[in-house]
Short mmCIF file of C-alpha atoms in Angstrom, two decimals:
data_model
loop_
_atom_site.label_atom_id
_atom_site.label_comp_id
_atom_site.label_asym_id
_atom_site.label_seq_id
_atom_site.Cartn_x
_atom_site.Cartn_y
_atom_site.Cartn_z
CA MET A 1 16.44 -4.17 -25.29
CA GLN A 2 17.94 -1.17 -24.29
CA TYR A 3 18.47 -1.57 -20.09
CA LEU A 4 18.27 1.99 -17.50
CA CYS A 5 18.21 2.08 -14.09
CA THR A 6 15.00 2.92 -13.04
CA TYR A 7 14.86 3.98 -10.38
CA THR A 8 12.11 5.35 -8.24
CA TYR A 9 13.32 7.95 -5.68
CA SER A 10 10.38 8.78 -3.40
CA ILE A 11 6.81 8.69 -3.10
CA GLU A 12 3.33 10.22 -3.34
CA ILE A 13 3.93 12.61 -6.76
CA ASN A 14 1.48 12.65 -9.35
CA THR A 15 2.53 10.60 -13.02
CA TRP A 16 3.08 12.90 -15.88
CA TYR A 17 0.29 10.37 -16.96
CA ASN A 18 -2.03 11.61 -14.22
CA THR A 19 -2.34 15.43 -15.76
CA VAL A 20 -3.35 15.09 -18.86
CA ILE A 21 -7.11 15.47 -19.85
CA ARG A 22 -9.12 13.51 -20.80
CA ASN A 23 -12.19 15.44 -21.60
CA SER A 24 -11.12 15.15 -25.13
CA GLY A 25 -10.29 11.55 -25.32
CA ARG A 26 -6.55 12.77 -26.27
CA ALA A 27 -3.41 12.61 -23.47
CA GLU A 28 -3.05 16.33 -23.91
CA HIS A 29 -1.02 17.92 -20.83
CA ALA A 30 -2.16 20.01 -19.02
CA GLY A 31 -0.45 23.00 -19.75
CA GLY A 32 2.97 21.85 -19.99
CA PRO A 33 5.33 21.48 -17.05
CA GLY A 34 4.10 24.15 -14.56
CA GLY A 35 0.21 21.84 -15.04
CA VAL A 36 2.27 19.22 -12.50
CA ALA A 37 -0.35 19.76 -9.53
CA MET A 38 2.76 19.38 -6.54
CA LYS A 39 1.81 18.05 -3.59
CA ARG A 40 1.94 19.93 -0.15
CA LYS A 41 1.90 18.07 2.59
CA LYS A 42 1.02 18.87 5.49
CA THR A 43 4.55 18.62 8.34
CA LEU A 44 5.41 14.83 9.15
CA HIS A 45 5.06 15.77 12.61
CA ASP A 46 0.74 16.27 12.66
CA TYR A 47 0.56 12.93 10.36
CA LEU A 48 2.24 10.66 13.25
CA TYR A 49 0.70 12.69 16.18
CA GLU A 50 -2.64 12.23 14.90
CA ASN A 51 -2.79 8.64 14.20
CA LEU A 52 -1.36 7.82 17.50
CA ARG A 53 -2.97 10.48 19.48
CA GLU A 54 -6.85 8.00 17.43
CA GLN A 55 -5.20 4.88 18.20
CA ILE A 56 -4.82 5.62 22.08
CA GLU A 57 -8.40 7.96 21.75
CA THR A 58 -10.29 4.21 20.02
CA GLY A 59 -8.33 1.64 22.29
CA TYR A 60 -6.04 0.39 19.67
CA TYR A 61 -3.29 0.79 22.63
CA LYS A 62 -5.33 -0.16 25.69
CA TYR A 63 -4.54 1.41 29.92
CA GLY A 64 -0.88 -0.03 30.27
CA GLU A 65 -0.49 -1.47 26.77
CA ALA A 66 3.20 0.32 25.43
CA LEU A 67 3.78 1.88 22.19
CA PRO A 68 6.12 0.51 19.99
CA SER A 69 9.38 1.73 20.24
CA MET A 70 11.26 5.03 19.47
CA ASN A 71 13.44 3.16 16.83
CA ARG A 72 10.05 0.91 15.56
CA LEU A 73 7.71 4.37 14.97
CA CYS A 74 10.18 5.66 13.32
CA GLU A 75 10.49 3.36 10.59
CA THR A 76 6.72 2.01 10.38
CA TYR A 77 5.88 6.19 10.08
CA HIS A 78 8.86 7.30 7.89
CA VAL A 79 10.12 9.88 10.46
CA GLY A 80 13.14 10.50 12.12
CA ILE A 81 14.13 10.10 15.48
CA ARG A 82 13.76 14.00 16.61
CA THR A 83 10.06 14.00 15.53
CA VAL A 84 9.07 10.90 17.28
CA ARG A 85 10.11 12.28 20.37
CA ASP A 86 8.32 15.75 19.92
CA VAL A 87 5.25 13.61 19.32
CA LEU A 88 5.55 11.33 22.04
CA SER A 89 6.52 14.66 24.42
CA GLU A 90 3.19 16.38 23.05
CA LEU A 91 1.78 12.58 24.09
CA ARG A 92 2.81 13.04 27.45
CA ASP A 93 2.07 16.92 28.23
CA GLN A 94 -1.36 16.06 27.10
CA GLY A 95 -1.66 13.30 29.15
CA MET A 96 -2.00 10.41 27.07
CA ILE A 97 1.12 8.44 27.59
CA ARG A 98 4.17 7.94 30.40
CA THR A 99 7.35 8.02 29.59
CA GLU A 100 10.71 6.92 30.64
CA GLU A 101 14.21 7.38 29.57
CA ARG A 102 15.34 3.54 27.52
CA ARG A 103 11.31 2.76 28.44
CA PRO A 104 8.52 2.38 25.67
CA ALA A 105 6.11 5.09 26.23
CA VAL A 106 3.00 3.64 28.27
CA ILE A 107 -0.43 4.26 27.56
CA VAL A 108 -2.00 6.21 30.11
CA TYR A 109 -5.22 7.50 29.09
CA GLY A 110 -8.24 5.22 29.44
CA LYS A 111 -11.42 4.57 29.95
CA THR A 112 -13.56 4.55 33.56
CA GLY A 113 -17.49 4.55 33.29
CA GLU A 114 -20.25 4.02 30.05
CA GLU A 115 -20.87 7.36 29.68
CA ASP A 116 -16.87 7.30 28.82
CA TYR A 117 -17.67 5.07 25.92
CA ILE A 118 -20.87 7.08 24.05
CA PRO A 119 -18.74 9.05 22.23
CA ASP A 120 -16.42 6.23 20.94
CA ILE A 121 -20.04 4.05 20.55
CA LEU A 122 -21.28 7.38 17.89
CA ALA A 123 -18.06 7.28 16.52
CA VAL A 124 -18.43 3.82 15.12
CA LEU A 125 -22.38 4.06 14.05
CA GLN A 126 -21.22 7.33 12.29
CA ARG A 127 -18.42 5.47 10.25
CA LYS A 128 -20.42 1.57 10.47
CA THR A 129 -20.10 1.98 5.96
CA SER A 130 -16.77 2.36 6.05
CA VAL A 131 -16.03 -0.03 8.62
CA LEU A 132 -18.08 -2.94 6.59
CA ALA A 133 -16.05 -1.43 3.60
CA VAL A 134 -12.98 -1.97 5.56
CA TYR A 135 -13.46 -5.54 5.77
CA LYS A 136 -14.21 -6.04 2.95
CA THR A 137 -11.68 -4.96 1.74
CA MET A 138 -9.36 -7.17 4.30
CA GLU A 139 -11.07 -10.21 2.99
CA LEU A 140 -10.43 -9.46 -0.99
CA LEU A 141 -6.63 -7.77 0.17
CA MET A 142 -5.33 -9.49 3.00
CA PRO A 143 -5.23 -13.51 2.76
CA ARG A 144 -3.19 -12.65 -1.27
CA MET A 145 -0.80 -10.41 0.31
CA PHE A 146 -0.68 -13.63 3.33
CA ALA A 147 -0.37 -15.99 0.81
CA LEU A 148 2.38 -14.86 -1.10
CA SER A 149 4.47 -14.00 2.02
CA VAL A 150 4.04 -17.46 2.79
CA GLN A 151 5.95 -18.09 0.15
CA VAL A 152 8.52 -15.62 -0.14
CA CYS A 153 9.90 -16.92 3.73
CA GLY A 154 8.88 -20.45 3.01
CA VAL A 155 6.57 -22.62 4.29
CA GLU A 156 8.93 -23.07 7.47
CA THR A 157 10.25 -20.00 8.30
CA ALA A 158 6.32 -18.65 8.24
CA VAL A 159 5.23 -21.61 10.86
CA GLU A 160 7.45 -19.94 12.89
CA TYR A 161 5.51 -16.16 13.84
CA PHE A 162 2.97 -19.25 14.38
CA LYS A 163 3.88 -20.01 17.52
CA ARG A 164 4.02 -18.24 20.49
CA LEU A 165 -0.09 -18.07 19.58
CA LYS A 166 -0.30 -22.10 21.39
CA ARG A 167 0.95 -20.20 24.73
CA ASP A 168 -2.28 -17.31 23.36
CA ARG A 169 -4.50 -19.71 22.90
CA ARG A 170 -6.62 -20.17 26.27
CA LYS A 171 -6.30 -15.59 27.11
CA GLU A 172 -8.63 -13.37 26.62
CA VAL A 173 -9.64 -12.76 23.58
CA ARG A 174 -7.79 -9.02 23.13
CA ALA A 175 -4.73 -10.48 24.23
CA ARG A 176 -5.61 -13.43 21.13
CA TRP A 177 -5.73 -10.75 19.14
CA LYS A 178 -2.52 -8.97 19.04
CA ALA A 179 -1.47 -12.20 18.96
CA SER A 180 -2.83 -13.22 15.70
CA SER A 181 -1.52 -9.74 14.77
CA ASN A 182 1.74 -9.31 16.07
CA ALA A 183 2.48 -13.01 14.29
CA LEU A 184 0.52 -11.27 11.29
CA TYR A 185 3.17 -8.88 10.43
CA ASN A 186 5.83 -10.28 11.28
CA LEU A 187 4.48 -13.05 8.17
CA LEU A 188 4.04 -9.56 5.77
CA ASP A 189 8.06 -7.86 7.25
CA ALA A 190 8.96 -11.52 5.84
CA SER A 191 8.09 -10.36 2.46
CA HIS A 192 10.09 -7.57 1.86
CA ASN A 193 7.26 -5.50 0.51
CA LEU A 194 7.63 -2.84 1.61
CA LEU A 195 3.64 -1.51 1.23
CA PHE A 196 2.20 -4.45 3.19
CA ARG A 197 2.94 -3.69 6.88
CA ASP A 198 1.81 0.38 6.06
CA ILE A 199 -1.58 -1.32 3.98
CA PHE A 200 -2.25 -3.51 6.78
CA THR A 201 -1.46 -1.49 9.53
CA SER A 202 -4.17 0.50 8.23
CA LEU A 203 -6.79 -1.33 7.33
CA GLU A 204 -6.35 -2.48 11.05
CA ILE A 205 -7.10 1.14 12.41
CA GLY A 206 -10.03 1.54 9.60
CA SER A 207 -11.65 -1.51 11.34
CA ARG A 208 -11.98 -0.17 14.37
CA ILE A 209 -10.92 -3.73 16.18
CA PRO A 210 -10.15 -2.80 19.72
CA PHE A 211 -13.87 -1.19 20.38
CA PHE A 212 -15.46 -4.74 19.36
CA LEU A 213 -13.43 -6.37 21.69
CA GLU A 214 -14.44 -3.95 24.79
CA PRO A 215 -15.95 -6.25 27.38
CA GLU A 216 -19.26 -3.82 28.03
CA TYR A 217 -19.80 -4.49 25.01
CA THR A 218 -18.71 -7.48 23.03
CA PRO A 219 -21.62 -9.87 20.88
CA PRO A 220 -21.74 -12.88 20.51
CA PHE A 221 -20.12 -13.36 17.31
CA SER A 222 -21.51 -16.37 17.12
CA CYS A 223 -19.78 -17.28 13.30
CA CYS A 224 -16.27 -16.38 13.31
CA CYS A 225 -15.79 -17.05 17.24
CA GLY A 226 -17.33 -20.43 16.89
CA GLU A 227 -14.75 -21.47 14.42
CA TYR A 228 -11.39 -18.99 14.60
CA ASP A 229 -12.55 -18.68 17.95
CA ASP A 230 -8.47 -20.72 18.72
CA PRO A 231 -5.85 -18.39 16.79
CA MET A 232 -4.45 -21.96 15.90
CA TRP A 233 -6.42 -22.49 12.87
CA MET A 234 -3.32 -19.58 11.45
CA ALA A 235 -0.23 -22.00 12.02
CA GLU A 236 -2.39 -24.58 10.46
CA ALA A 237 -3.57 -23.09 7.61
CA VAL A 238 -0.30 -21.09 6.96
CA SER A 239 1.10 -25.16 7.26
CA ALA A 240 -0.45 -27.01 4.62
CA GLY A 241 2.36 -24.59 2.23
CA ASP A 242 -0.55 -24.32 -0.26
CA THR A 243 -1.38 -20.40 -1.04
CA ARG A 244 -4.52 -21.18 -2.38
CA MET A 245 -5.50 -22.83 0.46
CA ILE A 246 -4.19 -19.84 2.43
CA GLN A 247 -6.37 -17.15 0.67
CA GLU A 248 -9.14 -19.42 0.87
CA GLN A 249 -9.04 -19.82 4.99
CA PHE A 250 -8.17 -16.31 5.50
CA ALA A 251 -10.42 -14.73 3.62
CA ARG A 252 -13.72 -17.22 5.00
CA MET A 253 -12.45 -15.81 8.20
CA TYR A 254 -12.39 -12.21 7.49
CA ARG A 255 -15.87 -12.53 5.61
CA SER A 256 -17.41 -14.36 8.91
CA LEU A 257 -15.79 -11.78 11.22
CA GLY A 258 -17.85 -8.83 8.95
CA HIS A 259 -21.15 -10.50 9.01
CA ASP A 260 -20.16 -11.13 12.84
CA ILE A 261 -19.48 -7.07 12.71
CA LYS A 262 -22.29 -5.45 10.57
CA ARG A 263 -24.35 -8.20 12.56
CA TYR A 264 -23.17 -5.98 16.12
CA LEU A 265 -23.58 -2.61 14.61
CA ASP A 266 -27.65 -3.51 14.13
CA TRP A 267 -27.54 -4.73 17.71
CA ILE A 268 -26.38 -1.31 18.80
CA GLU A 269 -28.33 1.14 16.80
CA SER A 270 -31.62 -0.45 17.82
CA ARG A 271 -29.92 -0.43 21.73
CA PHE A 272 -29.10 2.97 21.98
CA GLU A 273 -31.55 4.34 19.27
CA THR A 274 -29.65 6.69 17.74
CA GLY A 275 -31.72 6.81 14.64
CA ASN A 276 -30.87 8.17 10.64
CA ILE A 277 -26.58 9.07 11.91
CA GLU A 278 -25.31 10.87 9.16
CA GLN A 279 -21.85 8.35 7.86
CA LYS A 280 -18.91 9.46 7.17
CA ASN A 281 -15.81 8.51 6.50
CA GLY A 282 -13.05 6.00 8.69
CA TYR A 283 -10.40 4.59 5.88
CA SER A 284 -7.55 7.15 5.00
CA TRP A 285 -3.90 5.83 4.29
CA ASN A 286 -1.50 8.17 2.77
CA CYS A 287 2.16 6.09 1.85
CA ALA A 288 3.84 9.00 1.01
CA GLN A 289 4.24 10.11 4.30
CA GLY A 290 7.86 11.44 4.24
CA HIS A 291 8.77 10.98 1.36
CA ASP A 292 7.73 13.86 -1.14
CA HIS A 293 10.18 16.32 -1.35
CA LEU A 294 9.39 18.87 -3.87
CA TYR A 295 12.88 18.58 -5.72
CA ILE A 296 12.00 14.80 -5.85
CA GLN A 297 8.27 15.32 -6.85
CA ILE A 298 9.93 17.78 -9.93
CA ALA A 299 12.33 14.99 -11.44
CA ARG A 300 10.44 12.55 -10.77
CA ASP A 301 7.67 14.33 -13.06
CA LEU A 302 11.13 15.06 -15.90
CA ILE A 303 12.18 10.90 -15.50
CA ASP A 304 8.42 10.28 -16.77
CA ARG A 305 8.80 12.58 -19.39
CA ILE A 306 12.08 11.10 -20.91
CA GLY A 307 10.69 7.90 -20.57
CA LEU A 308 7.46 8.52 -22.16
CA GLY A 309 9.17 10.59 -24.92
CA PHE A 310 7.82 13.79 -24.68
CA TYR A 311 11.84 14.83 -23.92
CA LYS A 312 13.45 12.28 -26.10
CA ASP A 313 16.83 10.98 -26.19
CA GLY A 314 19.65 13.87 -26.91
CA SER A 315 18.01 16.42 -26.55
CA PHE A 316 17.79 19.19 -24.23
CA LEU A 317 15.54 19.84 -21.45
CA PRO A 318 14.24 23.83 -20.77
CA SER A 319 16.33 26.36 -18.71
CA GLU A 320 16.82 26.51 -15.16
CA ALA A 321 15.01 29.62 -15.47
CA VAL A 322 12.10 28.43 -18.09
CA LEU A 323 11.16 25.05 -15.42
CA ALA A 324 11.07 27.55 -12.05
CA GLN A 325 8.66 29.86 -13.63
CA GLU A 326 7.21 26.58 -15.32
CA TYR A 327 6.66 24.82 -11.29
CA SER A 328 6.45 27.88 -9.90
CA VAL A 329 9.37 26.87 -7.01
CA SER A 330 12.82 28.88 -7.06
CA VAL A 331 15.34 27.77 -9.16
CA ALA A 332 17.87 26.60 -6.45
CA THR A 333 15.07 22.95 -6.33
CA ILE A 334 15.62 23.22 -10.59
CA ARG A 335 18.99 22.57 -10.32
CA ARG A 336 18.49 19.85 -7.26
CA SER A 337 16.02 17.77 -9.46
CA ILE A 338 18.63 17.99 -12.67
CA SER A 339 20.94 17.59 -10.05
CA MET A 340 19.63 13.98 -9.38
CA LEU A 341 18.94 13.56 -13.16
CA ASN A 342 22.47 13.07 -13.32
CA ARG A 343 23.30 11.26 -10.62
CA LEU A 344 21.31 8.96 -12.38
CA GLY A 345 21.90 8.65 -15.50
CA PHE A 346 19.38 10.20 -17.05
CA CYS A 347 20.71 14.00 -18.03
CA ARG A 348 24.50 15.22 -18.51
CA THR A 349 24.24 18.90 -17.37
CA TYR A 350 27.14 20.86 -19.54
CA ASN A 351 28.48 25.06 -19.20
CA VAL A 352 26.69 27.32 -21.18
CA LYS A 353 24.12 24.06 -23.03
CA GLY A 354 22.24 23.07 -20.23
CA THR A 355 20.93 19.81 -19.68
CA GLN A 356 21.16 17.23 -21.94
CA VAL A 357 18.81 13.63 -21.99
CA THR A 358 21.15 10.48 -22.01
CA LEU A 359 18.96 8.25 -22.11
CA PHE A 360 21.47 4.97 -21.84
CA ASN A 361 24.15 5.91 -19.70
CA ASP A 362 25.14 2.61 -17.85
CA GLN A 363 27.57 3.44 -15.87
CA ALA A 364 26.27 6.62 -13.54
CA ALA A 365 22.74 3.29 -13.05
CA PHE A 366 25.50 1.13 -11.34
CA GLN A 367 26.72 3.56 -9.68
CA SER A 368 23.07 4.88 -7.88
CA MET A 369 23.00 1.23 -6.92
CA LYS A 370 25.90 1.73 -4.59
CA ASN A 371 24.00 4.73 -3.10
CA LYS A 372 21.03 3.71 0.19
CA VAL A 373 18.21 5.59 -0.16
CA HIS A 374 18.41 4.92 -3.62
CA LYS A 375 17.77 1.28 -3.28
CA LYS A 376 15.62 1.54 -0.31
CA ASP A 377 13.39 3.50 -3.64
CA ILE A 378 13.49 1.04 -6.36
CA LEU A 379 13.14 -1.46 -3.59
CA MET A 380 9.32 0.92 -3.47
CA TYR A 381 8.81 0.98 -6.45
CA LEU A 382 8.87 -2.80 -7.20
CA SER A 383 6.37 -3.71 -3.38
CA GLY A 384 3.74 -1.65 -6.02
CA LEU A 385 4.23 -3.73 -8.84
CA GLN A 386 4.09 -6.73 -6.87
CA PHE A 387 1.22 -5.65 -4.93
CA MET A 388 -1.50 -4.24 -8.36
CA ALA A 389 -0.32 -7.72 -9.27
CA LEU A 390 -2.48 -9.01 -6.03
CA ALA A 391 -4.91 -6.46 -6.35
CA SER A 392 -5.33 -4.88 -9.66
CA ALA A 393 -7.87 -8.70 -10.43
CA PRO A 394 -10.15 -8.22 -7.95
CA ALA A 395 -10.87 -5.07 -8.65
CA ALA A 396 -11.10 -5.09 -11.58
CA LEU A 397 -14.18 -7.82 -10.83
CA LEU A 398 -15.78 -5.60 -8.75
CA ALA A 399 -15.63 -2.44 -11.17
CA ALA A 400 -16.13 -4.62 -14.60
CA PRO A 401 -20.07 -4.16 -13.92
CA PHE A 402 -20.47 -0.64 -13.25
CA ILE A 403 -17.87 0.53 -16.91
CA GLY A 404 -21.05 0.65 -19.32
CA ARG A 405 -20.96 0.94 -23.69
CA GLU A 406 -20.12 4.64 -22.60
CA GLU A 407 -17.15 4.06 -20.28
CA ILE A 408 -15.93 2.21 -22.30
CA ASP A 409 -16.07 4.69 -25.70
CA CYS A 410 -14.48 7.24 -23.36
CA ILE A 411 -11.24 3.83 -23.14
CA GLU A 412 -11.15 4.06 -26.36
CA GLU A 413 -10.46 7.20 -27.61
CA GLU A 414 -8.24 7.89 -24.39
CA LEU A 415 -6.18 4.44 -25.62
CA ALA A 416 -5.74 6.32 -29.07
CA GLY A 417 -3.45 9.44 -27.68
CA PRO A 418 -0.43 9.84 -28.62
CA TYR A 419 1.16 9.17 -25.47
CA ALA A 420 -1.12 7.19 -23.21
CA VAL A 421 -0.32 4.46 -21.00
CA PRO A 422 -2.73 1.69 -21.19
CA LEU A 423 -2.79 0.02 -18.49
CA SER A 424 -2.52 3.70 -16.45
CA ILE A 425 -5.75 4.54 -18.04
CA LEU A 426 -7.37 1.15 -17.54
CA MET A 427 -6.69 1.32 -13.79
CA HIS A 428 -7.58 4.80 -14.00
CA HIS A 429 -11.15 3.67 -14.77
CA ILE A 430 -11.22 1.04 -12.79
CA ILE A 431 -10.49 2.38 -9.48
CA GLU A 432 -13.24 5.49 -10.66
CA ASP A 433 -15.72 2.69 -10.25
CA LEU A 434 -14.97 0.93 -7.53
CA THR A 435 -17.33 1.46 -4.75
CA LEU A 436 -15.48 0.50 -1.85
CA GLU A 437 -13.64 3.03 -0.76
CA PRO A 438 -10.82 1.37 1.15
CA TYR A 439 -10.20 -0.01 -1.36
CA GLN A 440 -9.89 2.29 -3.78
CA ILE A 441 -8.15 4.47 -1.50
CA ILE A 442 -5.46 2.13 -1.65
CA LEU A 443 -5.37 1.28 -5.34
CA ARG A 444 -5.08 5.10 -5.95
CA GLN A 445 -2.42 5.79 -3.03
CA VAL A 446 0.22 2.39 -4.39
CA SER A 447 -0.92 3.89 -8.38
CA SER A 448 -0.05 7.13 -7.01
CA ILE A 449 4.19 5.90 -6.75
CA LEU A 450 4.40 3.74 -10.54
CA HIS A 451 5.22 6.07 -12.60
CA TRP A 452 5.46 4.19 -15.81
CA GLY A 453 8.05 6.28 -17.84
CA TYR A 454 10.50 4.11 -16.20
CA TYR A 455 9.20 1.78 -17.62
CA TYR A 456 9.09 2.80 -21.47
CA SER A 457 12.53 3.94 -20.25
CA PHE A 458 14.09 0.68 -21.25
CA TYR A 459 12.77 1.33 -24.85
CA GLN A 460 14.71 3.24 -27.13
CA ASN A 461 11.34 4.56 -28.73
CA GLY A 462 9.29 5.08 -24.99
CA ILE A 463 5.72 4.71 -24.77
CA GLN A 464 5.51 4.46 -28.04
CA ALA A 465 7.97 1.46 -28.86
CA GLY A 466 5.88 -1.72 -29.29
CA ASN A 467 6.41 -3.35 -25.99
CA GLU A 468 4.95 -5.99 -24.07
CA LEU A 469 2.85 -4.02 -21.52
CA ASN A 470 1.23 -2.05 -23.66
CA GLN A 471 0.22 -5.48 -26.39
CA ILE A 472 -0.85 -6.86 -22.85
CA SER A 473 -3.14 -3.85 -22.08
CA HIS A 474 -4.97 -3.54 -25.20
CA GLU A 475 -5.81 -7.37 -25.32
CA ALA A 476 -7.74 -6.82 -21.58
CA PHE A 477 -9.31 -4.14 -23.08
CA ARG A 478 -10.43 -6.20 -26.36
CA ARG A 479 -11.49 -8.40 -23.46
CA LEU A 480 -13.40 -6.09 -21.74
CA GLN A 481 -15.27 -5.06 -25.01
CA ALA A 482 -16.12 -8.41 -24.71
CA GLY A 483 -17.77 -8.88 -22.23
CA ASP A 484 -15.37 -11.30 -20.53
CA THR A 485 -14.46 -9.96 -17.44
CA GLU A 486 -12.86 -12.77 -16.28
CA GLU A 487 -10.04 -12.90 -19.18
CA PHE A 488 -10.23 -9.05 -18.35
CA ALA A 489 -8.78 -9.22 -14.46
CA ARG A 490 -6.59 -11.71 -15.51
CA LEU A 491 -4.44 -9.92 -17.70
CA LEU A 492 -4.90 -6.91 -16.20
CA SER A 493 -3.08 -8.35 -13.22
CA LEU A 494 -0.36 -10.40 -16.03
CA CYS A 495 0.28 -6.93 -17.14
CA TYR A 496 1.49 -5.91 -13.73
CA CYS A 497 3.67 -9.30 -13.59
CA HIS A 498 5.91 -8.54 -16.32
CA ALA A 499 6.78 -4.73 -15.32
CA LEU A 500 7.53 -6.50 -12.35
CA GLU A 501 10.12 -8.77 -14.31
CA LEU A 502 11.58 -6.86 -16.27
CA VAL A 503 12.39 -3.81 -13.35
CA ARG A 504 13.57 -6.52 -10.75
CA ASP A 505 15.47 -9.03 -13.21
CA SER A 506 17.10 -5.63 -14.68
CA MET A 507 17.36 -4.57 -10.63
CA VAL A 508 19.72 -7.93 -10.06
CA VAL A 509 21.68 -7.26 -13.07
CA TRP A 510 22.87 -3.94 -12.03
CA GLY A 511 23.61 -5.39 -8.06
CA LEU A 512 20.62 -4.87 -6.66
CA SER A 513 21.10 -8.70 -5.40
CA GLU A 514 17.68 -7.57 -2.96
CA ALA A 515 15.19 -7.39 -6.06
CA ALA A 516 15.21 -11.06 -6.83
CA LEU A 517 13.09 -11.01 -3.14
CA PHE A 518 9.29 -9.91 -5.30
CA VAL A 519 7.89 -12.77 -6.99
CA THR A 520 4.94 -12.02 -8.82
CA PRO A 521 1.54 -13.92 -8.07
CA GLN A 522 2.36 -16.25 -11.69
CA GLU A 523 5.82 -17.29 -10.14
CA MET A 524 4.19 -17.89 -6.59
CA ASP A 525 1.15 -20.07 -8.22
CA LYS A 526 4.79 -22.62 -10.44
CA VAL A 527 6.47 -23.57 -6.66
CA LYS A 528 4.72 -26.16 -5.03
CA PRO A 529 4.82 -27.23 -0.89
CA CYS A 530 7.96 -28.64 0.53
CA TRP A 531 7.54 -28.58 3.98
CA THR A 532 5.98 -31.55 6.15
CA LYS A 533 3.92 -29.50 8.98
CA PRO A 534 4.75 -31.15 11.92
CA ALA A 535 2.15 -32.41 15.24
CA GLU A 536 2.73 -30.15 17.12
CA PHE A 537 0.75 -27.14 15.14
CA ALA A 538 -2.45 -29.37 14.28
CA ILE A 539 -5.44 -27.95 16.20
CA VAL A 540 -7.39 -29.27 18.91
CA ASP A 541 -9.68 -29.66 21.52
CA LYS A 542 -8.60 -26.09 24.11
CA ASP A 543 -10.08 -28.56 27.13
CA SER A 544 -7.99 -31.79 26.14
CA ASN A 545 -5.06 -29.19 27.29
#
């Protein structure tokens, strides 16, 4: 096997395969390179402003609370300090926050009378279906992410994050939720996965948790509060160090919470006699904000083609003028894209001759590891593979019952295409057949950063090589044909585990030591807990203290 730097340089663009025409059952390119639909983003200022304003208006940040620091906002939303300052200034001018030099901004927006809550009530009822789908998605995804995070950082470190909950256990429910949420964010950060925090944030916003904590409308959360009122149950779950137990306990908590939320929303509907309310989508997430420069999109599309074998090793790319015309961009933009390919070792540009594909340029690949931006993007790629290794199996189990014989025949035809990416085809159909929209959105977003040209560039014959990923993918499809959905789901996860291990281990060889932190669910299950929890973390009767 030949090694090539499988560097990833940004986030959201359509992969080469995602722009093919499927209706003929063959992977035909949609009009050559120019057929790729490049994504034009709204400004980062708009994205950050809308996000923070929504969180303030919906009560995610309440009156008198402080926003995260500017540095934290930069890190969370992938924006520069100037963008953060401009957004905070705009929110201040609109009377939403108060700002002081060298201090976090403080929320000054608040509601005073019951009539102020009517718009919030209607907004939540309009999103009832979406809110309940968010809680179901959290039940399926978050326990797996928490368990993996514990395994990465170690049980003793994980328990440290929950120590503060002990002093907050007697406080009002909102304070306990904030403390619990912060502890879980710290745990997810310890996984080193660059997507986990963003996904959890988006789900918390979509779940409208602050609305359900308003004292004016707090219902008797009988199922959830009885068992999970004391946040120290999380410390107890984590301290056991058993990944299966961690998953089961958090899944049961989200399931119980979702049940109570549904009862509460039904109660509100009956109290306010709202009648039939048209439902709206209440969940959105874009993992690409701040990373999707146009020249990077083009570079990644070209890398995909190179890895898949569309442009073979030793061949020349089309001229800059031709590429500029086909992508509908300037020649200067194409030159920036090609310059990136040169730096990463995928190509070499010669005067007069043009740009030649040079797949196995080890020295260039090694040098690229010294660049901070390049390293972060590699880690983002590994983060996507790791997340899909966790999330693909539950998604497959949910979607498989909706994949009928006609669709299976369609998949079989697509798999026969000359440049078909089997795993990409299977996941495309799973995502389209998912009935949980938040889950669907998350998988679609993460899939958009997994450009399979990187994986196939490890093989000299590209996608047409007899590689392990294709073999596992085809076996997964055979299991789907046979109606064995459990094995189909297991093999799909195994595909992402294999890809993660291959890319990760290669990056470690190239000098990216941080890549070694990205374990697979398979590796996670092999590790046994070796830490004994102290008695201080046992759940006790609150009244006995």
